[in-house]
Amino acid sequence: MKPEEQARELIDKQLQKAGWLVVNRDEVPPQCAAVAVREELLQGNREADYLLLLYGKAVGIIEAKRANIKLNAPEVIAQAESYTHLMLPNRPCWERPLPVVLLANGQQIFYKNAHDPYNSGFVVKPRFPRPYDLQRQIPVIRDVIANNPQQEFALLPPLLPKGLRDCQYQAISAYEDSLRSGEKRALIVLATGAGKTFTACNIVYRLISSTSAIHRVLFLVDRNNLGDAALRAFQAFENKDGEHPFSNSYGVEQLRSVEQLQTSNAVFISTIQRLYSILSGLSCSEIEALDEGAGDDFSQLDQENSIPEQGLNQSAGDKAKYMAMKAEPQMGLPEQPNLPCNAFDLIIIDECHRSIYSTWRQVLDYFGQHAYMLGLTATPIELTKQFFHNNVVANYTLNRSIEDGINVPPVVYRIKTELSEHGGQIKEGEKVHVTSNYTGKTQVKNAETEIEFSGKDLNRSIIAPDQIRTIMQAYKEAVFRDLYPERKADFDSLPKTLIFAKDERHAKEIVEIAKEVFKRPENDQHFAQRITYSVGDCH
């Protein structure tokens, strides 16, 4: 390979690394906003080694030399500067002459910007300017973008599939297309195991490193242990340049105070409860007490609300009214929030199928006045889709992940009971424990009338301890007999088992009954434990 060809090969790679699409002059794609065109024709049958285009208009030229040519030689500088005056009449330009001149030989890069207020000559640069660097440095382009903020995302460099699963590549590409179209909210559905957090890391890196629209990101999780996992994922994430971990250039930490936002860190990780604690000044324990029973379900025996429980069993109208009331936000904004609504430019809500859109809707909408919002989930509910304006940019299902070999087919072992199939009834005068969805307080009451409930009400508005006990006993009998017959029946080595609960109260009940069925002491902290947002350090 000739020295000139070696230099061009190095320069191509350096330009691509900076976010430019490098193409020949007959291959310029109309949809790409940042292009470096090889051997562009100029007046007088001359050619620019590279012409830089932003949004289809010329902004600068690059004069390429072989490695042994001194870039600061007067003749090299004169040649390059003369080319900025030689654009063909039909070539759209941001300015004439072009404001940006670069000299490169694969080893060094010299840069000159006519709009640099501090230097009118060439300066040595460690790399080529990124597209959005030039966008900010050229006033006429900066003014155009100020009136069209979604154009910020047009300068994202081409996404390379290397290192990404197909589903991740498609999800990132579709989300960036959504941003370019001006959408503020979007939802990505990726099957469990498909790599939602890794996808989020790639999205955040690309947006922070290649646009000026995103400076600070909030990654919302619903449990502290998921926050720890997300922190580790961002800290270990390495960009495709392979230079260093993401966190070396863009700080990542868990959000614990207002003062942290004065740092240069780019990514903050938090539960929404901790976020509200900072926003309101309330302690996490106070918030947990408020949020303990918040949800979208109704309690047929809760006499502390405005609708009597007898009516709920008889009147569909009253039930609908109660459900509408329960759908209203429970966590209102403080009069003087401790965080401004523009504290974050992008909020990523992990596991966003959780029912936070009633309890926490005002908080999300407050920050959503400024921030872009991206939801990640494997199992979206209708309320989730509505919150994200039904803008589902990717939908990678469990079945597709199984077909692609990412997940294995599940084995379903179904346990049916009389209550789960046909429902049941609470008899008049029967003692029941009633927990208020507003205060979280539990009282023992006598049912004033007979109340029937369906199987769908189990573990939602109705928690039946005997039902949970029956299920746990059936599982105990089946786990080594039917599910893992190849294993030795040893309950000290019980296979890891996840039990999904409706809420915090339900989870507590399940843990207590599991210890009872498997004959474990109440103080056994290892056999069964809750994994919810309130477990661990909420502060």
PDB file of C-alpha atoms in Angstrom, residues 7 135 152 182 241 305 327 351 359 365 380 423 467 528 531:
ATOM      1  CA  ALA A   7      -2.741   7.932   5.302  1.00  0.00           C
ATOM      2  CA  GLN A 135     -22.749  22.583  14.936  1.00  0.00           C
ATOM      3  CA  GLU A 152     -29.788  17.581  17.431  1.00  0.00           C
ATOM      4  CA  GLY A 182     -39.611  14.901  17.507  1.00  0.00           C
ATOM      5  CA  ASP A 241     -13.934   3.099  20.703  1.00  0.00           C
ATOM      6  CA  ASN A 305     -62.571   5.752  51.923  1.00  0.00           C
ATOM      7  CA  ALA A 327     -56.420   6.147  39.538  1.00  0.00           C
ATOM      8  CA  GLU A 351     -39.235  -2.144  34.432  1.00  0.00           C
ATOM      9  CA  THR A 359     -49.220   6.984  42.397  1.00  0.00           C
ATOM     10  CA  ASP A 365     -45.041  14.613  34.414  1.00  0.00           C
ATOM     11  CA  PRO A 380     -46.015  -3.683  29.039  1.00  0.00           C
ATOM     12  CA  GLY A 423     -63.613 -17.441  43.699  1.00  0.00           C
ATOM     13  CA  GLN A 467     -54.835 -19.987  49.469  1.00  0.00           C
ATOM     14  CA  ALA A 528     -37.025 -16.533  51.832  1.00  0.00           C
ATOM     15  CA  ILE A 531     -36.931  -8.064  47.154  1.00  0.00           C
TER      16      ILE A 531
END
